[in-house]
Short mmCIF file of C-alpha atoms and ligand atoms in Angstrom, two decimals:
data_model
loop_
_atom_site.label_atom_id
_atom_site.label_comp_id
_atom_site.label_asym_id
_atom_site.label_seq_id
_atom_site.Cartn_x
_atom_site.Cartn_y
_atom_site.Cartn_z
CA UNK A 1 49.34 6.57 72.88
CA UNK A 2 50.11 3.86 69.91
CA UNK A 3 48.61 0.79 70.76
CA UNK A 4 50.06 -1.51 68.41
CA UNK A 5 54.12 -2.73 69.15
CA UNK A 6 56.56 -2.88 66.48
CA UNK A 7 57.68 -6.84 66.12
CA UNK A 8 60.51 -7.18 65.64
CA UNK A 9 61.50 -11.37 66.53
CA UNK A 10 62.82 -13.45 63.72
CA UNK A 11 58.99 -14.40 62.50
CA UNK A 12 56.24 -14.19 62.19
CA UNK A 13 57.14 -10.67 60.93
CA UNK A 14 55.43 -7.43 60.47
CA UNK A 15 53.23 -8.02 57.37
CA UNK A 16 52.59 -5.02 54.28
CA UNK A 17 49.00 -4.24 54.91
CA UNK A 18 48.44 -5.03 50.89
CA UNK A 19 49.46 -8.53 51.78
CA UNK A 20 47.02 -8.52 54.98
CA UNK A 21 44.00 -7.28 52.66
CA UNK A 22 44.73 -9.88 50.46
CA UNK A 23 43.73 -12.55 53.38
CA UNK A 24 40.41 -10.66 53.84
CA UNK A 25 39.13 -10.81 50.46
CA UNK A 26 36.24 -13.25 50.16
CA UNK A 27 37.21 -16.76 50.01
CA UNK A 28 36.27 -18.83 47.07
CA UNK A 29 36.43 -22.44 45.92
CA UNK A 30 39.61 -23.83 45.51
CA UNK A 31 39.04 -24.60 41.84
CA UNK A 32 37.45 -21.30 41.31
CA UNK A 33 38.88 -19.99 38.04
CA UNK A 34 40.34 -16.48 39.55
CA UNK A 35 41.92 -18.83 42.74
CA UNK A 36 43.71 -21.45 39.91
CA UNK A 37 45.07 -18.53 38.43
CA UNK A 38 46.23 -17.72 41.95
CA UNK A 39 47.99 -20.19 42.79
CA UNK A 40 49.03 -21.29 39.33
CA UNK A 41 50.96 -17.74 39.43
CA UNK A 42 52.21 -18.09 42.85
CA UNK A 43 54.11 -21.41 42.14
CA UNK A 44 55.70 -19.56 38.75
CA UNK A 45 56.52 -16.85 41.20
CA UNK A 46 58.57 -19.43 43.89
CA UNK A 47 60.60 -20.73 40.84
CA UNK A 48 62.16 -16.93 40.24
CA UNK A 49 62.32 -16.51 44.10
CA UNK A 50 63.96 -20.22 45.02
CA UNK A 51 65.94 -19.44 41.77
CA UNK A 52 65.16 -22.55 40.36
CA UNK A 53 63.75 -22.37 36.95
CA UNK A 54 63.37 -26.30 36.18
CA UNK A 55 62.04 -26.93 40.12
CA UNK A 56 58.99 -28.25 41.62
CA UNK A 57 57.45 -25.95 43.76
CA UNK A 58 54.64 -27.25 46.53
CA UNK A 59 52.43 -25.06 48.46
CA UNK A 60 51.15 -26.90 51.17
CA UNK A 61 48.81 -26.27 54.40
CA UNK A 62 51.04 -26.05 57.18
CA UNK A 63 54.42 -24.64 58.53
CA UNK A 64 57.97 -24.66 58.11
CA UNK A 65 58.40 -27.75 60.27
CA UNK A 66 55.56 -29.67 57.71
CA UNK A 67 58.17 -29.00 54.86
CA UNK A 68 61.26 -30.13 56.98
CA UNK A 69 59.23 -33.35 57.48
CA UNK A 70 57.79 -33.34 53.81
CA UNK A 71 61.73 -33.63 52.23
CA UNK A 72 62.62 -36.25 54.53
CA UNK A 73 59.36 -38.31 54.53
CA UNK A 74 60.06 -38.19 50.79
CA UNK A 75 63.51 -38.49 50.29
CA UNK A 76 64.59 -40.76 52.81
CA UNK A 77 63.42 -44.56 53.12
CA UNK A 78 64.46 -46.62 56.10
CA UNK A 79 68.21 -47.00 56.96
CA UNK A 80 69.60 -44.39 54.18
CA UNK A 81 72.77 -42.32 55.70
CA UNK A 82 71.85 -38.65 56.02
CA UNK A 83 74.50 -36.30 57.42
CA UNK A 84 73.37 -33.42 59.17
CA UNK A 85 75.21 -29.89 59.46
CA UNK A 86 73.85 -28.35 62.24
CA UNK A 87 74.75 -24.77 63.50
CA UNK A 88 71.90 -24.72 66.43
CA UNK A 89 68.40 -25.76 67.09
CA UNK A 90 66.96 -26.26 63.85
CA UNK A 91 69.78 -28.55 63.30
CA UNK A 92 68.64 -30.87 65.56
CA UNK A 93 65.06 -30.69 64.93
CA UNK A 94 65.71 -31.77 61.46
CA UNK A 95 68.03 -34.97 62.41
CA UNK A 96 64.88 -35.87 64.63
CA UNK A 97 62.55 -35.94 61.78
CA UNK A 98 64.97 -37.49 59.07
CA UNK A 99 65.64 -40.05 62.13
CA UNK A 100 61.87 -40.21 62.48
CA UNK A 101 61.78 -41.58 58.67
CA UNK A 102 64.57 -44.44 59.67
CA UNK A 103 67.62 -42.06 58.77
CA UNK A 104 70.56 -43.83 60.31
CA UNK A 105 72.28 -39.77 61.12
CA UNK A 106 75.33 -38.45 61.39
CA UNK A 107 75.74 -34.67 62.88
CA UNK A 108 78.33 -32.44 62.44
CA UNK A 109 77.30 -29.62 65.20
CA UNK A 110 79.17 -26.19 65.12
CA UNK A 111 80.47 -24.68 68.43
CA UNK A 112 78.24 -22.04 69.52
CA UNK A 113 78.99 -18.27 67.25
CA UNK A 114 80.70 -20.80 64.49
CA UNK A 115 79.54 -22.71 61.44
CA UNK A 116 80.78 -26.09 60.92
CA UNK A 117 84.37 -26.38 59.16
CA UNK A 118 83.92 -26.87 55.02
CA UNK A 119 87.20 -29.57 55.51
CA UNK A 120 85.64 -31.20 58.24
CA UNK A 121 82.37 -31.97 56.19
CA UNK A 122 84.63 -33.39 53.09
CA UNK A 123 86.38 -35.67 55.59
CA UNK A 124 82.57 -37.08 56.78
CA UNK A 125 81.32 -36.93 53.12
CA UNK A 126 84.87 -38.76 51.78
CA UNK A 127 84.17 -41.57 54.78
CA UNK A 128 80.83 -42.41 53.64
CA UNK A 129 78.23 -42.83 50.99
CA UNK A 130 75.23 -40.57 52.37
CA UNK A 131 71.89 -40.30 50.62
CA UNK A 132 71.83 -37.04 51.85
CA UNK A 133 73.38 -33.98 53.35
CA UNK A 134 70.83 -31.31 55.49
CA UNK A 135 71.53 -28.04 56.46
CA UNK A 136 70.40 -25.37 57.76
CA UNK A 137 70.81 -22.03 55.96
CA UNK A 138 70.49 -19.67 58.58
CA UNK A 139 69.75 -20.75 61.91
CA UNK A 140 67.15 -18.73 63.82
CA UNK A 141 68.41 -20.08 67.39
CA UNK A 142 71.98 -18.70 66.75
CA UNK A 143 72.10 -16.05 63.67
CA UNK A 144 74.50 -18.36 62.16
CA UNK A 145 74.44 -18.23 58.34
CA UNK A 146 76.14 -21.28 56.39
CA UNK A 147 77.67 -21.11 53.79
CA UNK A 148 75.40 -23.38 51.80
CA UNK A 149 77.01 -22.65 48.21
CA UNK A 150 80.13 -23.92 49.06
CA UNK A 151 78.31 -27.20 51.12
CA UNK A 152 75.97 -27.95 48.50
CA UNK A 153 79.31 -28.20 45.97
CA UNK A 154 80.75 -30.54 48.73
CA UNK A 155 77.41 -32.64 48.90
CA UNK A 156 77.28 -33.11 44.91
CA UNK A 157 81.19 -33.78 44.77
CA UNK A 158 80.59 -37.10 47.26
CA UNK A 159 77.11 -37.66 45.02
CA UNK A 160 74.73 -36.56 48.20
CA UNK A 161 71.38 -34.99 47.60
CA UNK A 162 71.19 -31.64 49.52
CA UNK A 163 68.42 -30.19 51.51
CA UNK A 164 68.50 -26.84 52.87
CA UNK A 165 66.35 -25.30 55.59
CA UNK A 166 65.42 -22.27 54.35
CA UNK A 167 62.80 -20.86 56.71
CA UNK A 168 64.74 -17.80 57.90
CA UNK A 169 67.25 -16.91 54.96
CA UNK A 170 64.74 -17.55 51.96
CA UNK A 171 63.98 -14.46 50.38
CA UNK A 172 66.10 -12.56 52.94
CA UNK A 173 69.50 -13.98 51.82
CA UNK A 174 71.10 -14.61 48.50
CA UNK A 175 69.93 -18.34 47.53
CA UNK A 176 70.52 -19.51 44.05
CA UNK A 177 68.72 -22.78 44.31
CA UNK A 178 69.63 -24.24 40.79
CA UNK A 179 73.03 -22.89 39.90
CA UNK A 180 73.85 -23.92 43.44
CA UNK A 181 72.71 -27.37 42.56
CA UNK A 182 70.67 -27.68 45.93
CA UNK A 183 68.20 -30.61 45.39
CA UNK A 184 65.58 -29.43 47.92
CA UNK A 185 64.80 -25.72 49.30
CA UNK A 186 62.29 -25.22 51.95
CA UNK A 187 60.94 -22.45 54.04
CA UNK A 188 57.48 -21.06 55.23
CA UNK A 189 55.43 -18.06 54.85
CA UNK A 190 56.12 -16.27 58.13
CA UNK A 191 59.30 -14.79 57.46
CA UNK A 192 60.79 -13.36 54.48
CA UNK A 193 57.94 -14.52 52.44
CA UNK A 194 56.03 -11.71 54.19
CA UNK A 195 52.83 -13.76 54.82
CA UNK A 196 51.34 -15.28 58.03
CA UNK A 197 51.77 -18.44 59.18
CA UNK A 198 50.31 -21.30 57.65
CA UNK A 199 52.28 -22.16 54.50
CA UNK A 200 54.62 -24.89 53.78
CA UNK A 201 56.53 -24.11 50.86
CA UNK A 202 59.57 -26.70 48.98
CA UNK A 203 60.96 -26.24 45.87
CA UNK A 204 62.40 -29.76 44.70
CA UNK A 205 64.92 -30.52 42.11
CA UNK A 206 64.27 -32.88 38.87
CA UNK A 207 66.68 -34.71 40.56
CA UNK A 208 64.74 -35.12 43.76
CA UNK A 209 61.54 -35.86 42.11
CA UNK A 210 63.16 -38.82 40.29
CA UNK A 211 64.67 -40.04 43.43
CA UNK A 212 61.33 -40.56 44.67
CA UNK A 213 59.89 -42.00 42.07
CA UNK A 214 62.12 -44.40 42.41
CA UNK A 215 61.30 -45.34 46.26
CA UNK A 216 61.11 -48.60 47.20
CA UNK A 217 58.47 -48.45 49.88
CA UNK A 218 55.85 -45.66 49.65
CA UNK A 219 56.12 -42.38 51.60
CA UNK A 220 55.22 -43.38 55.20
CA UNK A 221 53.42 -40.18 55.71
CA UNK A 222 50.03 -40.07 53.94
CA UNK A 223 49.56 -35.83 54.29
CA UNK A 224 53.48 -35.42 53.00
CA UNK A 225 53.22 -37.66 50.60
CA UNK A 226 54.21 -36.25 47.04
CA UNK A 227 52.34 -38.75 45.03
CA UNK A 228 49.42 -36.80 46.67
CA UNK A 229 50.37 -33.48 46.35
CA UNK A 230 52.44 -33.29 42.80
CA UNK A 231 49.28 -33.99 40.67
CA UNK A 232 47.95 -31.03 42.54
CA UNK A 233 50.55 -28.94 41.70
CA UNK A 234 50.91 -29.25 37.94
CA UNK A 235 47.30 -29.20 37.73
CA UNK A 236 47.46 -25.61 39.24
CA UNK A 237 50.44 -24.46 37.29
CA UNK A 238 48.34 -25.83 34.19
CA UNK A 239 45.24 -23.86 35.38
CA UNK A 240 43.20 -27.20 35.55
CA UNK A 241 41.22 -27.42 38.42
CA UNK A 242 42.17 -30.63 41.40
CA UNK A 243 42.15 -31.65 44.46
CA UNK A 244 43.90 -33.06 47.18
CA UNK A 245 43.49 -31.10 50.54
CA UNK A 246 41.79 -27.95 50.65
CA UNK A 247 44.45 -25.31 50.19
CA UNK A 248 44.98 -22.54 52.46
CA UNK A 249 42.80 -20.04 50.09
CA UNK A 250 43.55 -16.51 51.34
CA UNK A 251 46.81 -16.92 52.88
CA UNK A 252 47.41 -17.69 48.33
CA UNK A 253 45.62 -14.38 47.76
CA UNK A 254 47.91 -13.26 50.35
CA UNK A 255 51.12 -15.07 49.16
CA UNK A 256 50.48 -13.78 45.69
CA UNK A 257 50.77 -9.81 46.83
CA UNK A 258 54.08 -10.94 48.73
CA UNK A 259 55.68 -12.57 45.92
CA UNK A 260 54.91 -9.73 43.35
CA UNK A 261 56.27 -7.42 45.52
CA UNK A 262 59.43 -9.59 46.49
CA UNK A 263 59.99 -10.12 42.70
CA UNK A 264 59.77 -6.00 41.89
CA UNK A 265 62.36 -5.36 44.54
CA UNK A 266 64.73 -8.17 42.97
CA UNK A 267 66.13 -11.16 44.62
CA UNK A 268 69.70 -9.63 44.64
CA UNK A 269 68.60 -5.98 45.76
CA UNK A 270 66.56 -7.70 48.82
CA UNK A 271 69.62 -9.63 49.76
CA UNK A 272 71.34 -6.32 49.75
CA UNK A 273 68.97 -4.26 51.39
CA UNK A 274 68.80 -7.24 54.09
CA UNK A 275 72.93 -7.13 54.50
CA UNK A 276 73.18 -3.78 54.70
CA UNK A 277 70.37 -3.05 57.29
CA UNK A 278 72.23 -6.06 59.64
CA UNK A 279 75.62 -4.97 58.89
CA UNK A 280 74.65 -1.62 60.00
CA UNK A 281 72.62 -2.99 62.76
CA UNK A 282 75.35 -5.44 64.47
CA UNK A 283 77.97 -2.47 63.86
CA UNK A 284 75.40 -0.48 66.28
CA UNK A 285 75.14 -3.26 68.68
CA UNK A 286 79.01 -3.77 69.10
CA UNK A 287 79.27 0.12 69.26
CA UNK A 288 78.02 -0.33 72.86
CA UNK A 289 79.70 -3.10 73.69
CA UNK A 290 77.27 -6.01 73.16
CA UNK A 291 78.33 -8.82 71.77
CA UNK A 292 76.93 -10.97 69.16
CA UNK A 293 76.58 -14.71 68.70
CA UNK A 294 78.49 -15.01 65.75
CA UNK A 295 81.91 -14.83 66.09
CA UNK A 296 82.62 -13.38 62.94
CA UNK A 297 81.12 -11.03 59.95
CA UNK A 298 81.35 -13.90 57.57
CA UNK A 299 78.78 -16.20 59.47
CA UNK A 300 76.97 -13.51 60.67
CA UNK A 301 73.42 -13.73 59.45
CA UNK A 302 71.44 -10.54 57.71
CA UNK A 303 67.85 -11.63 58.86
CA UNK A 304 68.47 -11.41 62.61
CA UNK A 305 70.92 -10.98 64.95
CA UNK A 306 71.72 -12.85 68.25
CA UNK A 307 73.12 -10.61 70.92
CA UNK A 308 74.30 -11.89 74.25
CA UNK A 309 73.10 -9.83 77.39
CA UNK A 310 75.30 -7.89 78.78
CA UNK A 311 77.32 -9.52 81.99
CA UNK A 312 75.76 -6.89 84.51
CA UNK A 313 72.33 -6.75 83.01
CA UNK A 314 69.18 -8.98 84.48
CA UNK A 315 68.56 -10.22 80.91
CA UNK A 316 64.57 -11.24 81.63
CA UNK A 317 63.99 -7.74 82.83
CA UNK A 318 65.87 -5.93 80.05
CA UNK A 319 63.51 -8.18 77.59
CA UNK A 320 60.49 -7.12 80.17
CA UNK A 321 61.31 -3.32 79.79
CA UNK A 322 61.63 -3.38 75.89
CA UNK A 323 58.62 -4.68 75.61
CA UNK A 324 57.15 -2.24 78.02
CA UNK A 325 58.76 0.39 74.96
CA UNK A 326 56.24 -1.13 72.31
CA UNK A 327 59.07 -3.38 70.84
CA UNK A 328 58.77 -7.12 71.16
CA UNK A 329 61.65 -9.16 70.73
CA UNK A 330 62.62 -12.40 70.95
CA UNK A 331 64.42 -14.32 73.68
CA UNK A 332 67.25 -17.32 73.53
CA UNK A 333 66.37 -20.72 72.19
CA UNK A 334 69.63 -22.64 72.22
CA UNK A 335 68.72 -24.59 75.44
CA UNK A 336 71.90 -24.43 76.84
CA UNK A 337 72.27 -20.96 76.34
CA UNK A 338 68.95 -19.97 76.77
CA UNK A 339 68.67 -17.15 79.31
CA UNK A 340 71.95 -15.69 78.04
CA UNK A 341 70.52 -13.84 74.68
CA UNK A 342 68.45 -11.92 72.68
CA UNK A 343 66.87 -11.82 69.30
CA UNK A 344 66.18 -9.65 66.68
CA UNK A 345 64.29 -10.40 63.74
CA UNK A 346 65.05 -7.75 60.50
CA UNK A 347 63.68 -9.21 57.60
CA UNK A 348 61.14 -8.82 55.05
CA UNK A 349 59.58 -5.17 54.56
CA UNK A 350 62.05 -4.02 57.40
CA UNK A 351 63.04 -0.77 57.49
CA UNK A 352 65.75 1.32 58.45
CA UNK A 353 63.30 2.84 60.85
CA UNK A 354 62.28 0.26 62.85
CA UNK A 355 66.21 -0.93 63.53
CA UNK A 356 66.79 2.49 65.03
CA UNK A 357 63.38 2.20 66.60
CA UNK A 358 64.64 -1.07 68.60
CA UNK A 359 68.25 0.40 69.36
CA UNK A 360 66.53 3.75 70.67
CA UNK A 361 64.73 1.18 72.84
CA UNK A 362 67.84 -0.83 73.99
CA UNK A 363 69.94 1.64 74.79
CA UNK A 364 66.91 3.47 76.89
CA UNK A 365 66.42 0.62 78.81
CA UNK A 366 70.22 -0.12 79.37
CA UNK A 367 70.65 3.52 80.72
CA UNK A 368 67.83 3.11 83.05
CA UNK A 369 69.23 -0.12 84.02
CA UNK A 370 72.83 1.46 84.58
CA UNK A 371 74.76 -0.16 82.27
CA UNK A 372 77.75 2.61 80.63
CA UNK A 373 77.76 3.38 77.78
CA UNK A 374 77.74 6.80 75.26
CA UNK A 375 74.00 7.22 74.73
CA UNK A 376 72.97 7.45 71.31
CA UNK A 377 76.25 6.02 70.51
CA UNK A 378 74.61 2.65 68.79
CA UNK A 379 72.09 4.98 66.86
CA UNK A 380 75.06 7.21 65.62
CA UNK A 381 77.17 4.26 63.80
CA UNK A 382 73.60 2.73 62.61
CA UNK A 383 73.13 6.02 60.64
CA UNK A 384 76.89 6.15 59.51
CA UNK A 385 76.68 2.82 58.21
CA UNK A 386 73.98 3.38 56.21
CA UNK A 387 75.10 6.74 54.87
CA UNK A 388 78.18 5.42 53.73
CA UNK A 389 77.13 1.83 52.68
CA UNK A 390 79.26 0.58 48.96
CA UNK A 391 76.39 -0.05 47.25
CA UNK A 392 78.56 -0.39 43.71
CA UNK A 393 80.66 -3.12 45.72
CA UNK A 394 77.55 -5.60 46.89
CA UNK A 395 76.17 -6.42 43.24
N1 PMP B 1 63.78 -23.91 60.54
C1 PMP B 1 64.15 -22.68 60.89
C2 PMP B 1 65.51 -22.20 60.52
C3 PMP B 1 63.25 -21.86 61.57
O1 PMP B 1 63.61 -20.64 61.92
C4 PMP B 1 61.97 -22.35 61.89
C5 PMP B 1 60.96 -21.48 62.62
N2 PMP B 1 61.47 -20.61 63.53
C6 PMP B 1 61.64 -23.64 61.50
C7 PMP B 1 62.57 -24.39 60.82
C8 PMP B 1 60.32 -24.22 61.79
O2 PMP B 1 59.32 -23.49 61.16
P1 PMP B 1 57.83 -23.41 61.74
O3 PMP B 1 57.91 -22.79 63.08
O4 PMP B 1 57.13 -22.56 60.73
O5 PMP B 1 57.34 -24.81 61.78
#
């Protein structure tokens, strides 16, 4: 009998095992010359991931949440107008922390399965001068994908810097920092990154960088601040040795491998490897008459999926017996939905494999638990998805 469980939330992930070697090498000084060259490399790297050729990347000790708090802590100085586009719990985490920082917020909150309205964020942005607009690009409590092109456009149109929460799309979707003009991507190295957690990563615009510099008051967070940490970083992307705070040594070995291998797939094949594994994976879920969050295809997104339990199923024992199967997912997080859904994580090195693996395991469990449906129904459309997938018409 296996005794390890295929993971399958939306992060951490399942990591490559070249990636989990990489954190077991022997740890060396942080201005050792091989580890400079490490992390010198892995900041080159981030600009072809994030897309952003002229950006300043920062690797930092911490999680996602530590580079949420970074862009504000930086950006934002007491009483500045942020407006916030939230589609779920993310959302609001991030109007607590700009508030945190003296934001005076404004939050445009999707219904639940929607995004928010593109017309009804120029009427906000036409009302009012905000310093900034934050989004989030896919929200992990919902599956809700923005569409942060087209609100990053609306945010420079109205002359608002834009920050976009990138923990569960970077690497996963299509993101075009620069020729999306997006002042400040973040995300951490749990999800598509591919490496545990433990790193905070941001990629900020020339124009960000000069709005700091042009603060008023300093940073009121000493660990966030960037006058700390952006000596540190051009002195590793020089290959001069610095310090700061001791960086996170091997999860860098570690973050190197991932980013190699992230940047041999390509940025747009990943995306389309990611859209077509969820398209085929929601088609499968539908098939037996689930229902997804999202009400549509359009803000569906392709690094998990939200699925509502269905009506006649005991939704904490259905999570029990998949688990029981050797496949751990994840359960609701909206709090007012909470008990209502599931959650799927398929992102990173995910595989066709381990999507059937968790729909073998669903539909198992919702035959034992008497729910009707045609058994191996979801499994069928998942392979005739795939089979037939466009490829010519993603590029
Ligand atoms: N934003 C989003 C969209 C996330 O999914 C998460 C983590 N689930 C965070 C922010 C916070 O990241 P962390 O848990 O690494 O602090």
């Amino acid at each position: 009998m296996k005794k390890r469980k295929l993971l399958m939330i939306p992060g951490p992930i399942e990591f490559e095992p070249e990636v989990l070697r990489a954190m077991s090498l022997t740890t060396t000084s942080h201005v050792a010359p091989n580890f400079i060259e490490t992390f010198g490399h892995c900041l080159e790297l981030l600009k072809n991931i994030f897309e952003a050729p002229n950006g300043q990347p920062f690797v930092i000790a911490g999680s996602g949440t530590l580079a949420m708090d970074m862009a504000a802590a930086n950006l934002i100085e007491t009483g500045e107008k942020v407006l916030v586009i939230s589609t779920g719990y993310f959302g609001g985490r991030f109007n607590d922390i700009f508030k945190r920082y003296g934001a005076s917020t404004t939050v445009l909150r999707a219904s639940i399965g929607e995004s928010v309205d593109l017309a009804q964020i120029e009427n906000v942005l036409k009302t009012d001068q905000f310093k900034a607009l934050a989004m989030t690009h896919v929200d992990t409590s919902t599956g809700i994908l923005a569409d942060a092109q087209s609100i990053a456009e609306l945010a420079n149109k109205y002359g608002a810097l834009s920050v976009l929460d990138g923990v569960c799309s970077v690497a996963g979707e299509r993101m075009e920092q620069e020729n999306w003009g997006i002042d400040i991507v973040l995300t951490g190295s749990q999800k598509a990154i591919g490496v545990p957690p433990g790193l905070a990563l941001l990629m900020a615009s020339k124009r960000a960088i000069e709005v700091w510099k042009k603060r008023k008051n300093p940073v009121p967070n000493y660990y966030a601040d960037w006058a700390n940490w952006l000596p540190i970083m051009q002195a590793y992307e020089e290959r001069r040795p610095s310090y700061f705070g001791t960086p996170s040594v091997n999860l860098i070995y570690a973050l190197e491998v991932s980013l190699q291998s992230i940047i041999e797939e390509g940025m747009v094949q990943r995306a389309q490897r990611h859209k077509k594994l969820a398209d085929a994976f929601r088609r499968g879920i539908t098939a037996i008459g689930l229902k997804l969050m999202p009400k549509t295809e359009e803000v569906a997104a392709n690094t998990l999926s939200a699925i509502y339990f269905p009506e006649d199923i005991d939704g904490g024992l259905l999570r029990k017996k998949i688990m029981e199967s050797d496949v751990i997912i994840a359960g609701g997080l909206l709090p007012e939905i909470k008990n209502k859904y599931f959650r799927v994580g398929h992102m990173g090195a995910v595989s066709a494999n381990d999507l059937l693996a968790v729909l073998g395991a669903l539909e198992r469990v919702l035959l034992e638990l008497g729910h009707c449906f045609e058994a191996g129904r979801s499994m069928a459309v998942f392979q005739d998805t795939i089979l037939n997938w466009p490829e010519s018409s993603l590029a």
